[in-house]
Every structure is written in structure tokens, then in C-alpha cells.
Tab-separated table of C-alpha atoms in Angstrom:
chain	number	residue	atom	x	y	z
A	271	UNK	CA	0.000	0.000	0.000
A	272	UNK	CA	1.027	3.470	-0.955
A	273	UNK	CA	1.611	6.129	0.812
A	274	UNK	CA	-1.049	8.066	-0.808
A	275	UNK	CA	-3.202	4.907	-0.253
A	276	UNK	CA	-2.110	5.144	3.704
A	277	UNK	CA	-3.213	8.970	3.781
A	278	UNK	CA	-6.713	8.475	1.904
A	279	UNK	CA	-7.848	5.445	3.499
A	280	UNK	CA	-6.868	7.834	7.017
A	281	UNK	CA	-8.948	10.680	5.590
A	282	UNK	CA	-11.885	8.658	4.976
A	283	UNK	CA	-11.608	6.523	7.902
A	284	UNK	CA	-11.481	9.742	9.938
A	285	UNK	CA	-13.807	11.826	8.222
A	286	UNK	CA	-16.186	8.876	8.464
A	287	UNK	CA	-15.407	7.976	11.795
A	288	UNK	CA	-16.181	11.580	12.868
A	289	UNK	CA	-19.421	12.235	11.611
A	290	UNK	CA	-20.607	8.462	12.517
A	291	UNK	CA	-19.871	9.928	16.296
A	292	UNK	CA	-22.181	13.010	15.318
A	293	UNK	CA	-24.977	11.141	14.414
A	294	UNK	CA	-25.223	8.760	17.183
A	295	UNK	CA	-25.162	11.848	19.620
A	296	UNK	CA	-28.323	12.696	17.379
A	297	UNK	CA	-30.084	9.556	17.257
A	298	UNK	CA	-29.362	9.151	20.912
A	299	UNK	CA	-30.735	12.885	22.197
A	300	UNK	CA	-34.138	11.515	19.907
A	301	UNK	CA	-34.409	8.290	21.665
A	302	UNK	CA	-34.013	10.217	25.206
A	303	UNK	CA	-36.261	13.293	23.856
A	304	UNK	CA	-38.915	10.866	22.596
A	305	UNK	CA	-38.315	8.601	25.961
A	306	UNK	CA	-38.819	12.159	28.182
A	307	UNK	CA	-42.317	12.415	26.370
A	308	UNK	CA	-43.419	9.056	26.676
A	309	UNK	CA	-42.630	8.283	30.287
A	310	UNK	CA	-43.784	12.443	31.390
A	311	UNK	CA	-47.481	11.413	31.503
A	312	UNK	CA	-46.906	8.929	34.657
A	313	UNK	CA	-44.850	6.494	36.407
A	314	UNK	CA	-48.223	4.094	38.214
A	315	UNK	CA	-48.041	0.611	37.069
A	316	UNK	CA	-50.886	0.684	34.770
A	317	UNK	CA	-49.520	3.180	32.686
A	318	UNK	CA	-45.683	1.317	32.836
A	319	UNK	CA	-47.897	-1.814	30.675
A	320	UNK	CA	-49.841	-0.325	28.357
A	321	UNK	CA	-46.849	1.947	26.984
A	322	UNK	CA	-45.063	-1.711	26.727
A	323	UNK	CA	-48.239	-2.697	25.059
A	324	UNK	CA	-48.100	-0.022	22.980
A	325	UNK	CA	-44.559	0.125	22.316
A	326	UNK	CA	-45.031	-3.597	21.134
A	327	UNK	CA	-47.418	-2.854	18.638
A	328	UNK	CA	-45.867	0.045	17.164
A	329	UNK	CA	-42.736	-2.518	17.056
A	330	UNK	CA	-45.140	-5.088	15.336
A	331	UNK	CA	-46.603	-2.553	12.462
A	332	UNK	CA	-42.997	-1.615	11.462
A	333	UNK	CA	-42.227	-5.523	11.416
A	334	UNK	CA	-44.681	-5.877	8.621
A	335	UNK	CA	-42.516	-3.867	6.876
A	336	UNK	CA	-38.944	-5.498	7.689
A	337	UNK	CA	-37.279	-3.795	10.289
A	338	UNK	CA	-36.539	-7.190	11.693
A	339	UNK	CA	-32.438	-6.797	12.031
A	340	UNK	CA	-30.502	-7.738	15.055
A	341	UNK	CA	-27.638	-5.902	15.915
A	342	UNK	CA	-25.262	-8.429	14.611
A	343	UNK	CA	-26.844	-8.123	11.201
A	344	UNK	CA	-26.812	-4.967	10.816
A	345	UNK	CA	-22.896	-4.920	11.842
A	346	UNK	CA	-22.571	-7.153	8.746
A	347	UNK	CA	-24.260	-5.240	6.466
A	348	UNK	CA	-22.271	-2.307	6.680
A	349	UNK	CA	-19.686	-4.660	5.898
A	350	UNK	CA	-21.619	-3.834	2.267
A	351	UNK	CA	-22.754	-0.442	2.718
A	352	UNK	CA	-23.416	0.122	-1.111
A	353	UNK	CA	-26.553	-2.426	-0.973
A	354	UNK	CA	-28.246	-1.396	2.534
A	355	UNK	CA	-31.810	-0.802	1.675
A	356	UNK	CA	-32.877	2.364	2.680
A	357	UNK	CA	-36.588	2.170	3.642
A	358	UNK	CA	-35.297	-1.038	6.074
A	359	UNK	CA	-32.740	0.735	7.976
A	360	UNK	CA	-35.018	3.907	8.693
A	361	UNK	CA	-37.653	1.229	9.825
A	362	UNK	CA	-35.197	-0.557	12.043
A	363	UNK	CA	-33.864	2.990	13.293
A	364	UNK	CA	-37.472	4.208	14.481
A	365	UNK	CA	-38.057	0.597	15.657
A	366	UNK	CA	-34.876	1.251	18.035
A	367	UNK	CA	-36.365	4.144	18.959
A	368	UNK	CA	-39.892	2.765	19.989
A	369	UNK	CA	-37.770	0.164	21.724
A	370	UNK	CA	-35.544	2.273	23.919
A	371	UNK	CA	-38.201	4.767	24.790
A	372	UNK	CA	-41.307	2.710	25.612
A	373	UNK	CA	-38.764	1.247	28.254
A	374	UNK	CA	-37.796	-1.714	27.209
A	375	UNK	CA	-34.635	-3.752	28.409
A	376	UNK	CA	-32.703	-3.179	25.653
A	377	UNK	CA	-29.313	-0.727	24.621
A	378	UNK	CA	-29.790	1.907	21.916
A	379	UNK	CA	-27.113	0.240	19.557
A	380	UNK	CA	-29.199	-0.868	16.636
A	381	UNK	CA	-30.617	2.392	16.600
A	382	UNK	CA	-27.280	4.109	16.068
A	383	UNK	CA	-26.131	1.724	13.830
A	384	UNK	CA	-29.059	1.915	11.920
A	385	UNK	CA	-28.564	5.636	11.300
A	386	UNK	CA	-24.862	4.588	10.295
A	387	UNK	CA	-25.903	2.674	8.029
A	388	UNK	CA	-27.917	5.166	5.727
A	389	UNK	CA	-24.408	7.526	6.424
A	390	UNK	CA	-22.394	4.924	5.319
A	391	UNK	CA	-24.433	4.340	1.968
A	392	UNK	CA	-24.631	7.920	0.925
A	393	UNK	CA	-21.003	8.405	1.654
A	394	UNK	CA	-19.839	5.329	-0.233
A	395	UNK	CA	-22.607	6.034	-3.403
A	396	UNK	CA	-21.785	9.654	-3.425
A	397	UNK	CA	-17.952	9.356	-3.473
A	398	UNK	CA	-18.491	6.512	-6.004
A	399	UNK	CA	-16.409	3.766	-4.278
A	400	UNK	CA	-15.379	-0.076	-4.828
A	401	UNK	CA	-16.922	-2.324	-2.733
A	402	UNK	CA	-13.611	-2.586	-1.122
A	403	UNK	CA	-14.056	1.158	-0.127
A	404	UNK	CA	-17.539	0.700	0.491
A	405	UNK	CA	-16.544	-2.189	2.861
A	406	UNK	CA	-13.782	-0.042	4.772
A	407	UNK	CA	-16.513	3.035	5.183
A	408	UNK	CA	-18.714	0.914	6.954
A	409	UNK	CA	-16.252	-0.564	8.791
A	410	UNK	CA	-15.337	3.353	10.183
A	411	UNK	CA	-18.279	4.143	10.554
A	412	UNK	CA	-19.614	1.741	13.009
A	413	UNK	CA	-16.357	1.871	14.914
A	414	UNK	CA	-17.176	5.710	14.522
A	415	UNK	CA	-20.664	5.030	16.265
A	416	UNK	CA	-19.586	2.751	18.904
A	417	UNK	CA	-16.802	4.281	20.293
A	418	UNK	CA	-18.607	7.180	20.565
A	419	UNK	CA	-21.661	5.218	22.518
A	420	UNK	CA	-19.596	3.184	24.788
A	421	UNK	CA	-16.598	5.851	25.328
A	422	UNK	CA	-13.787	3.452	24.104
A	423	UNK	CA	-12.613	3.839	20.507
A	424	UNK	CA	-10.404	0.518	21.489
A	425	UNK	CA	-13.706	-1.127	22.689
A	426	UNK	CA	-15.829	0.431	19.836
A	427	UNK	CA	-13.036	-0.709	17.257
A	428	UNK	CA	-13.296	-4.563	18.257
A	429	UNK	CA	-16.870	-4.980	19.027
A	430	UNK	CA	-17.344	-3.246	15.026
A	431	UNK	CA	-16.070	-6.250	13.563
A	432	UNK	CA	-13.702	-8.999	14.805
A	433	UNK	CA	-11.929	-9.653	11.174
A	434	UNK	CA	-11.985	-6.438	9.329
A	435	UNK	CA	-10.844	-5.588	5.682
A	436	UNK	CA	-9.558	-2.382	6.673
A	437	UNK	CA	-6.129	-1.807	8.779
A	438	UNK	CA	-6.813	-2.248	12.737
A	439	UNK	CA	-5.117	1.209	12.960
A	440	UNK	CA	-7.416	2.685	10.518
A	441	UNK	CA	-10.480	1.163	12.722
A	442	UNK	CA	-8.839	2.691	15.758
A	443	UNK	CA	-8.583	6.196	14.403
A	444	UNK	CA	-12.427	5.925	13.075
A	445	UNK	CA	-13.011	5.222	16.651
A	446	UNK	CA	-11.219	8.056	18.045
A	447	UNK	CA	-12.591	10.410	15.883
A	448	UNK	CA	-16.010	8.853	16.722
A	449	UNK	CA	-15.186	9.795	20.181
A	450	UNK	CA	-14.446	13.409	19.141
A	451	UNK	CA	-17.432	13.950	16.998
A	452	UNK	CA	-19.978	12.181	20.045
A	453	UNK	CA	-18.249	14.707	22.530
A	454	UNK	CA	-18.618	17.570	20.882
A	455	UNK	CA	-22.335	16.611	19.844
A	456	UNK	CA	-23.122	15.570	23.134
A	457	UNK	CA	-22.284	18.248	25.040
A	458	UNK	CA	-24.561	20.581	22.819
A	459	UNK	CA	-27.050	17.665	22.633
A	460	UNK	CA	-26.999	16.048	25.739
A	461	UNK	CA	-27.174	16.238	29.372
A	462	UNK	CA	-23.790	14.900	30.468
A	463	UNK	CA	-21.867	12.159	29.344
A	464	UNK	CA	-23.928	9.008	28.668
A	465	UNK	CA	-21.597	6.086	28.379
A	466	UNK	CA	-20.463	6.705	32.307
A	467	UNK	CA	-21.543	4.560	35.164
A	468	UNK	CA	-20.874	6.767	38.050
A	469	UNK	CA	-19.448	4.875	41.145
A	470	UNK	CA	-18.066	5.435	44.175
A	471	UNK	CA	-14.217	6.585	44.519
A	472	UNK	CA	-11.876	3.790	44.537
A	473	UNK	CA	-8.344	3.388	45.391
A	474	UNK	CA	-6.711	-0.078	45.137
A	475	UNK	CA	-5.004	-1.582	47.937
A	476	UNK	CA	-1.919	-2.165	45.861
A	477	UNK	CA	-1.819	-5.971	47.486
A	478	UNK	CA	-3.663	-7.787	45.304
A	479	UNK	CA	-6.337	-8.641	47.899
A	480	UNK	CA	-9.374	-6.920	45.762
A	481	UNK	CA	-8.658	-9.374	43.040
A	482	UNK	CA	-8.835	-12.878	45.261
A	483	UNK	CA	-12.169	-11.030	46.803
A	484	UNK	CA	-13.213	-10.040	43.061
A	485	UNK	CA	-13.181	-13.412	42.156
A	486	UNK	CA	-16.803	-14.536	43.740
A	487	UNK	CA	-18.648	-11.948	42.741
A	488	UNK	CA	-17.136	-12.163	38.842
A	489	UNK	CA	-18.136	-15.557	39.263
A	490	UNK	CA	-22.197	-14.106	39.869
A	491	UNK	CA	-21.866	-11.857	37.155
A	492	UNK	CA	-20.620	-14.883	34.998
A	493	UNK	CA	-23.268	-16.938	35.779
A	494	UNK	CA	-25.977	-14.701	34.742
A	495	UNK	CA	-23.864	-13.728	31.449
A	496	UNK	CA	-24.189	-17.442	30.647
A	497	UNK	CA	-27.837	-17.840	31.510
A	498	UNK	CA	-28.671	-14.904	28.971
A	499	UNK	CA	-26.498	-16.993	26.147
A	500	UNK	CA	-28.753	-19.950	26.999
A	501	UNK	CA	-32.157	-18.159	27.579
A	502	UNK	CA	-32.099	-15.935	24.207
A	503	UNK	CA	-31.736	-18.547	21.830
A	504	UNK	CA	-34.115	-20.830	23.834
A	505	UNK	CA	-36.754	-17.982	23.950
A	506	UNK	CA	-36.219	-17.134	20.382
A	507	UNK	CA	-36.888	-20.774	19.546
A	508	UNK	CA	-39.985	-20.774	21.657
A	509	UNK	CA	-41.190	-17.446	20.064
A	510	UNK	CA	-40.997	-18.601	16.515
A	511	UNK	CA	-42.573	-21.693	17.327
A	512	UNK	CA	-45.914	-20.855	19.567
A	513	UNK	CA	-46.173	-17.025	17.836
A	514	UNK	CA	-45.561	-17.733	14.337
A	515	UNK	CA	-46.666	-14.312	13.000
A	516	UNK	CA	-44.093	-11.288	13.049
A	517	UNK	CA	-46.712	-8.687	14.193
A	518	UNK	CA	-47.955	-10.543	17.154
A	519	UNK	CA	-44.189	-11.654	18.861
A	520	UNK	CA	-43.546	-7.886	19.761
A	521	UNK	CA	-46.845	-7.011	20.872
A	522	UNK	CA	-46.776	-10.587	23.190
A	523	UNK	CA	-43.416	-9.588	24.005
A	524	UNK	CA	-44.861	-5.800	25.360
A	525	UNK	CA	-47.501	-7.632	27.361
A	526	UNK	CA	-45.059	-9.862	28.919
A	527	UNK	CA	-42.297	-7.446	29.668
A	528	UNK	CA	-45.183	-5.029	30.685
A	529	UNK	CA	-46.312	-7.300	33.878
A	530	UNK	CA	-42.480	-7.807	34.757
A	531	UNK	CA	-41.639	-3.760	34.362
A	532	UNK	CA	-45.398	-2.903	36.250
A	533	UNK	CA	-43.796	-5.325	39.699
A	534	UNK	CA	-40.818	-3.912	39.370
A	535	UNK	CA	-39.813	-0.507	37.593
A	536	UNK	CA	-36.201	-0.673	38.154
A	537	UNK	CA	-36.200	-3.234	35.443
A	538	UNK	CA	-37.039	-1.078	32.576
A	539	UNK	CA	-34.453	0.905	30.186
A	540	UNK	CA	-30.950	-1.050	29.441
A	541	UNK	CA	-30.037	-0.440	33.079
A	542	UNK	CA	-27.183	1.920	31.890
A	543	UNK	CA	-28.744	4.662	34.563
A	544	UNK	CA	-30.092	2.556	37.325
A	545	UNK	CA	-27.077	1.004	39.353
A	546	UNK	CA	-27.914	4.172	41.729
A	547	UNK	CA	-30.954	3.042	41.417
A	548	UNK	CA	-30.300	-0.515	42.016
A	549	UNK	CA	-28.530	-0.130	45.393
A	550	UNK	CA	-30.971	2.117	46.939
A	551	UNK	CA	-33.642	-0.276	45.819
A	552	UNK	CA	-30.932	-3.242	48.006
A	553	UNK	CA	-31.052	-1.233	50.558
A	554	UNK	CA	-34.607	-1.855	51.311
A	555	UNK	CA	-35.189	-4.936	49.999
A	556	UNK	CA	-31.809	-6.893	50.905
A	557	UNK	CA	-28.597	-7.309	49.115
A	558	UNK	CA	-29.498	-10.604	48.907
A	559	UNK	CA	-32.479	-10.081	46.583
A	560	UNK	CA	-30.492	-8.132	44.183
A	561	UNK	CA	-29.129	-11.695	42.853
A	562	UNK	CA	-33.121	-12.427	41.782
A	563	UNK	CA	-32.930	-8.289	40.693
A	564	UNK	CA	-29.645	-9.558	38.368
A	565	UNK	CA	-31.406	-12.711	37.170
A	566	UNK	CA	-34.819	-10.498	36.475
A	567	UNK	CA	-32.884	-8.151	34.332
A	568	UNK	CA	-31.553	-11.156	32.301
A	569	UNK	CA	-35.116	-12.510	31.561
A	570	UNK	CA	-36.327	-8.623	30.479
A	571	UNK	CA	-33.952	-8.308	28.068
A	572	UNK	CA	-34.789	-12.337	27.244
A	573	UNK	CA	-38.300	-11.011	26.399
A	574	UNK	CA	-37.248	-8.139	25.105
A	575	UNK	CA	-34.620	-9.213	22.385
A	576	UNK	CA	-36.358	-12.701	21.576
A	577	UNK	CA	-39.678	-10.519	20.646
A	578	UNK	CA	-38.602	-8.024	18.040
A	579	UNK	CA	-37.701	-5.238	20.409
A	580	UNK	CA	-34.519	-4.335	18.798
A	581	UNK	CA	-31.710	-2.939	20.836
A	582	UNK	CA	-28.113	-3.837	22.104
A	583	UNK	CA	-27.551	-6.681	25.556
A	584	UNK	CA	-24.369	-5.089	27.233
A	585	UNK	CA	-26.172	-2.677	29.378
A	586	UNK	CA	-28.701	-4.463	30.417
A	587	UNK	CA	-26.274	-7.578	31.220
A	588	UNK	CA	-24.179	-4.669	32.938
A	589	UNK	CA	-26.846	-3.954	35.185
A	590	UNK	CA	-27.960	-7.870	35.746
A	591	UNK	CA	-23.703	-8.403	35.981
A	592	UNK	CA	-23.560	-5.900	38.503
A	593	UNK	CA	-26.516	-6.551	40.826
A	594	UNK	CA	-25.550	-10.755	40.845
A	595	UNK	CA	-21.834	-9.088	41.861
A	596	UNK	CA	-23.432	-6.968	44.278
A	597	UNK	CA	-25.882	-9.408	45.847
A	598	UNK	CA	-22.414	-11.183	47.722
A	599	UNK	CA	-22.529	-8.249	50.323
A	600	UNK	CA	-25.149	-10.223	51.938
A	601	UNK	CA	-22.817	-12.803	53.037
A	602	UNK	CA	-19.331	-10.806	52.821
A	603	UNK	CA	-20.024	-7.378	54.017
A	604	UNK	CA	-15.899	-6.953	53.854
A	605	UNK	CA	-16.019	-6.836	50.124
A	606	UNK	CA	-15.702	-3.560	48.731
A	607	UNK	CA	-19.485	-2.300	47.279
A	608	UNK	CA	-17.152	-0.863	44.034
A	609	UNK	CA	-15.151	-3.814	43.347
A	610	UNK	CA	-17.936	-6.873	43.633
A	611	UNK	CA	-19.938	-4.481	41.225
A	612	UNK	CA	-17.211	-3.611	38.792
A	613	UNK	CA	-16.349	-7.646	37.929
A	614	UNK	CA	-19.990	-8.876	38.327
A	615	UNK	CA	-20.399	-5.859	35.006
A	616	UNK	CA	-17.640	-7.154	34.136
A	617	UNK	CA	-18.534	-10.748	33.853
A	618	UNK	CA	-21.579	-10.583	32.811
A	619	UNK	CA	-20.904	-8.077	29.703
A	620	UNK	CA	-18.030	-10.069	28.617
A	621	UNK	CA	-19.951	-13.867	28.829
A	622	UNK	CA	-22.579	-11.950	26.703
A	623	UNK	CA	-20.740	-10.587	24.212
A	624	UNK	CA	-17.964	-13.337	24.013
A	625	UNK	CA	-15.427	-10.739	22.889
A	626	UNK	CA	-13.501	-10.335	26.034
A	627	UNK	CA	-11.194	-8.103	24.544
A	628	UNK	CA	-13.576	-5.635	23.180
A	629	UNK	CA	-15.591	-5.833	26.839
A	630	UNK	CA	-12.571	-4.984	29.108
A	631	UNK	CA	-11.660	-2.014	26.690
A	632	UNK	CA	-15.687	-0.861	26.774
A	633	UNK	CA	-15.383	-1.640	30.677
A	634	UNK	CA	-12.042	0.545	30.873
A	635	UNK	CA	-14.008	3.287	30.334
A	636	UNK	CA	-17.186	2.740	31.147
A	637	UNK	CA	-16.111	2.691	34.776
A	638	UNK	CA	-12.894	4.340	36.225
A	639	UNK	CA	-9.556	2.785	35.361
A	640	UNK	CA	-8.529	2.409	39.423
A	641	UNK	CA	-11.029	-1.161	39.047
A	642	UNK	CA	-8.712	-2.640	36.171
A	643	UNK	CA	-8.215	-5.350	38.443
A	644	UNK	CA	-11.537	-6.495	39.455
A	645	UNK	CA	-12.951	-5.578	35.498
A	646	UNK	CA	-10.021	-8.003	34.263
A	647	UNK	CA	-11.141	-11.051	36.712
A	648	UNK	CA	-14.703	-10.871	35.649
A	649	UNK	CA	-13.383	-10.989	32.114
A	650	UNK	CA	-11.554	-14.196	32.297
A	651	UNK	CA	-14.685	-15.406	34.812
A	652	UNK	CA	-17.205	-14.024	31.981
A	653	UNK	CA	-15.178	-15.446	29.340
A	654	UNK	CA	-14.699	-18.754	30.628
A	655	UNK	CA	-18.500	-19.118	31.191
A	656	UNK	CA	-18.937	-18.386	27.345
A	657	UNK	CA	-16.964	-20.995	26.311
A	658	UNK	CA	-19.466	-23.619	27.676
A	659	UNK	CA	-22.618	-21.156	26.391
A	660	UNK	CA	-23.840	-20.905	23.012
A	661	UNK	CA	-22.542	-18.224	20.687
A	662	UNK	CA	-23.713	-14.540	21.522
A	663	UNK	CA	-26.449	-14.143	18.808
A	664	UNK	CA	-28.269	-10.677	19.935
């Protein structure tokens, strides 16, 4: 490769990269906006199902019309942006968006990526590409988009695509300028940084003791990791079987998650916001209970992801990772609250994704870089749990 090659694959990695950050800043202050309006008319019970009723069959009428991708598919497809269709990905984008603001217990990824897409398929058509091109665009652009989301160009870069065509570095710089181009659109956009979990300060004891006392509570987080690689595909099965008809899965699916998300709000949204949330809720009901809270979160998304509602599983298997982590305290009070949270996340998002690379980089930065320790033993618990679990499919 030339070194003019070098510098305009760099360009249009960058320039890609850049404005892939933009728009998920965009499609993300929607999804909140439209979220604010939806969930401003009450909070009672009765209210929390029929908007998960109604979210399902607003999911179910787009469905007719074939916004039906997962976000795995529509990761490969902008390994091809030149052929997305058009009409699909703005159906799957405003499906996203139905998803994540009618509450359900899902991540906004195939919403951004969805928006991507249609980026990445005027930018190829109008700069009249090869497919190679066209390949590398996409390729930058959901790095862009992710890196942005998530915080972690590294992170962003490896979930994107495990075997690109274009250069790692390349894929690294689309995430960094992703990052750049989400900043800058989120703090005109947005109310704070989204991809940050705040915890409490934490300063490592520099003996290696938080890492033995990491280890059970990575081991929670694992489990539920690998109960969510065993439940989707189960429920997915089920699904297809007993509700054969594309409208009606969603709708079922609303009904279902509605009852769940009616006994207990805390379990609606992809948890990204609710750890606070979660430990205040422990504090009346027991930190033993958040274990069942962990393994309730797994079975929302379950419903969720199995039904049509389309949307991303590492926040909601952050917030099920870190409440199975958390629920330990009951029985070792000793354990640091930050560190038994940090690998049960940790755990639980790598098992899911089975990319334990690309989960410790999202981690890195998802949480503060003083729990490096306890984030890396829930990735080798989280990763050793996928290897007996089927293959993410979400």
C-alpha cells in the first residue's frame, strides 16, 4: 500500500469515523427526547404496561414492513454499505427508537447503527467507491458510532467487527474520531456524558487482595452472562414456534415485559442509569435479593430481544452483571461495594458478548480505570463461562 493509499484510506476513515460519532449523539438525544415524552405522563403501574403494550405494537406494524435486524446483522451489512436498503434501515432505526423509549430492556445500539448505516451508503454512493471502499466506510463508521456510545474507541473498534478488511489502525482512528465527533455533539445535545456509570471513589489496595475477593462476585456476574447466552436462543426458539406471526411476537413480548416492568420498575431501560438506582432499591429490599434483581434483568432483556424489540444486551447484562456481583454483600459485608460491582459488570458483559477483549476495553471506560483489576477477573470469569454457552447471537 502506498503512501497516498495510507493517507486516503486515514482521511476517509477519519472523516467517516467523525461524523458516525455526530450522528449517534443525534439519534441518541431523539431516543431520550422521545423517551422524556413518553414516560412524562406517569410512572403508576398501569400506565408502565400499556406503553409496553403499545410500544409492542408500534414494534409489530414496522415488522410488517422489515425492520426485523438484530444488531449483529446490521454490523454485517455495513460490511456492504453500497446495498443497505434504505426504507429497512429507517424502519429498524425508528423501531430502536420505539424500543428504547417505551422502556424496554434493551441498549440503543441498533438504533445508532441503523442511522450509520444510511451515512455509510450515501457516503460510499456519493464518493463513487469499490466495494472494497464501500466495505472499509462501513467498517469506520460503526467503529465511529460505537466508540462514541460506549466511550472506548479501542472497545468500539473490536466490538465493530472482529476480522476487518480495513487496517486495525485505521479502525482505531475511526473510533477516536467517533469519540471526538460524540463529545462535541453531546455536550450541545446532551445532558452529560452518557456512556459513564458513576461509582463510588476507589483506590486499590496495591496488594492484590481486591482481586482474590473479586473473584466470587465475577463468578455471579458470569453466571448470569451465561444464563442470557442460553435463555435468548431458547426464547427465540420458543417465540418462533408458539407465535408464528411477526406482528404478534412484539406485541406478546410488550404484554409480557409489561407485567415484569409494572412489579418492578427498576427493570425497565438497558439499566445503563439505574445502578444508583439498584442499590438504593438493596437497601430496602436486601442485598441478597439483588441476585433475583440480576437474574430479572436477564429474563427482560430475554423477552425483550427474543420478541422483536430491537436494541443492544451489554447494558442491560451490565446492570444484571452488577446486581448478581453486588448481591455477595449479603454474606461478605468486607467486600468492597465498588469492586464486587465492577467484575460482576464485568462478567456478565463479557460472557454476553464473548469478545472479552472488546468488553474490558468498553469496561475501561465505562467505569474508572482504578477497578482494572476487578474488570479483568470478571473478564476471564465471563469469558470462561462463554466458552461452555452458546454463541452470543443478539
Amino acid at each position: 500500500m502506498t503512501r497516498t493509499q495510507i493517507v486516503r484510506l486515514a482521511l476517509l476513515a477519519g472523516g467517516v469515523g467523525l461524523l458516525a460519532g455526530v450522528a449517534s449523539a443525534a439519534m441518541l438525544w431523539l431516543m431520550q427526547g422521545v423517551s422524556s415524552l413518553v414516560w412524562s405522563v406517569s410512572e403508576s403501574r398501569w400506565y408502565i404496561l400499556a406503553v409496553a403494550v403499545t410500544g409492542g405494537a408500534l414494534i409489530g406494524i414496522m415488522r410488517q414492513f422489515g425492520a426485523t435486524d438484530s444488531v449483529d446483522e446490521q454490523l454485517a451489512a455495513l460490511r456492504d454499505p453500497i446495498y443497505i436498503h434504505h426504507r429497512k434501515a429507517l424502519l429498524v432505526g425508528l423501531t430502536a427508537i420505539v424500543a428504547v423509549a417505551f422502556g424496554g430492556a434493551v441498549g440503543p445500539e441498533a438504533g445508532l447503527l441503523a442511522v450509520v448505516a444510511e451515512l455509510t451508503a450515501a457516503i460510499a454512493v456519493f464518493l463513487g467507491r469499490s466495494h472494497a471502499d464501500a466495505r472499509i466506510i462501513g467498517e469506520a463508521g460503526a467503529a465511529g458510532a460505537l466508540s462514541g456510545f460506549y466511550g472506548s474507541p479501542l472497545g468500539g473498534a473490536a466490538y465493530a467487527d472482529d476480522k476487518p478488511a480495513a487496517p486495525r489502525a485505521m479502525l482505531l482512528l475511526a473510533g477516536l474520531c467517533g469519540l471526538l465527533g460524540f463529545l462535541v455533539a453531546a455536550r450541545l445535545l446532551l445532558s452529560g456524558g452518557f456512556h459513564r456509570i458513576a461509582l463510588p471513589p476507589y483506590s486499590p489496595p496495591g496488594d492484590g487482595s481486591d482481586l482474590v475477593l473479586a473473584i466470587v462476585p465475577a463468578l455471579l456476574g458470569a453466571a448470569v452472562g451465561v444464563l442470557f447466552l442460553f435463555a435468548l436462543p431458547a426464547m427465540k426458539h420458543l417465540v418462533q414456534h408458539c407465535v408464528p406471526k411477526a406482528f404478534w411476537q412484539p406485541v406478546i413480548g410488550g404484554v409480557v415485559f409489561g407485567l415484569v416492568a409494572a412489579a418492578l420498575p427498576i427493570l425497565r431501560f438497558s439499566g445503563h442509569h439505574e445502578i444508583g438506582s439498584m442499590l438504593e432499591w438493596a437497601a430496602t429490599a436486601g442485598m441478597a435479593m439483588l441476585l433475583l434483581l440480576g437474574l430479572l434483568k436477564v429474563l427482560a432483556a430475554v423477552i425483550c430481544l427474543s420478541t422483536g424489540w430491537l436494541g443492544g444486551a451489554i447494558f442491560p447484562l451490565i446492570f444484571a452483571g452488577a446486581a448478581a456481583g453486588a448481591s455477595v454483600l449479603a454474606i461478605a459485608p468486607g467486600i468492597n461495594p465498588v469492586v464486587a460491582i465492577a467484575a460482576g459488570m464485568s462478567a456478565a458483559a463479557t460472557a454476553g458478548l464473548g469478545r472479552p477483549v472488546a468488553a474490558v476495553l468498553i469496561m475501561l471506560f465505562v467505569v474508572d480505570g482504578s477497578l482494572f483489576g476487578a474488570i479483568c477477573v470478571g473478564a476471564l470469569c465471563g469469558y470462561a463461562g462463554s466458552l461452555v454457552a452458546p454463541k452470543p447471537e443478539h
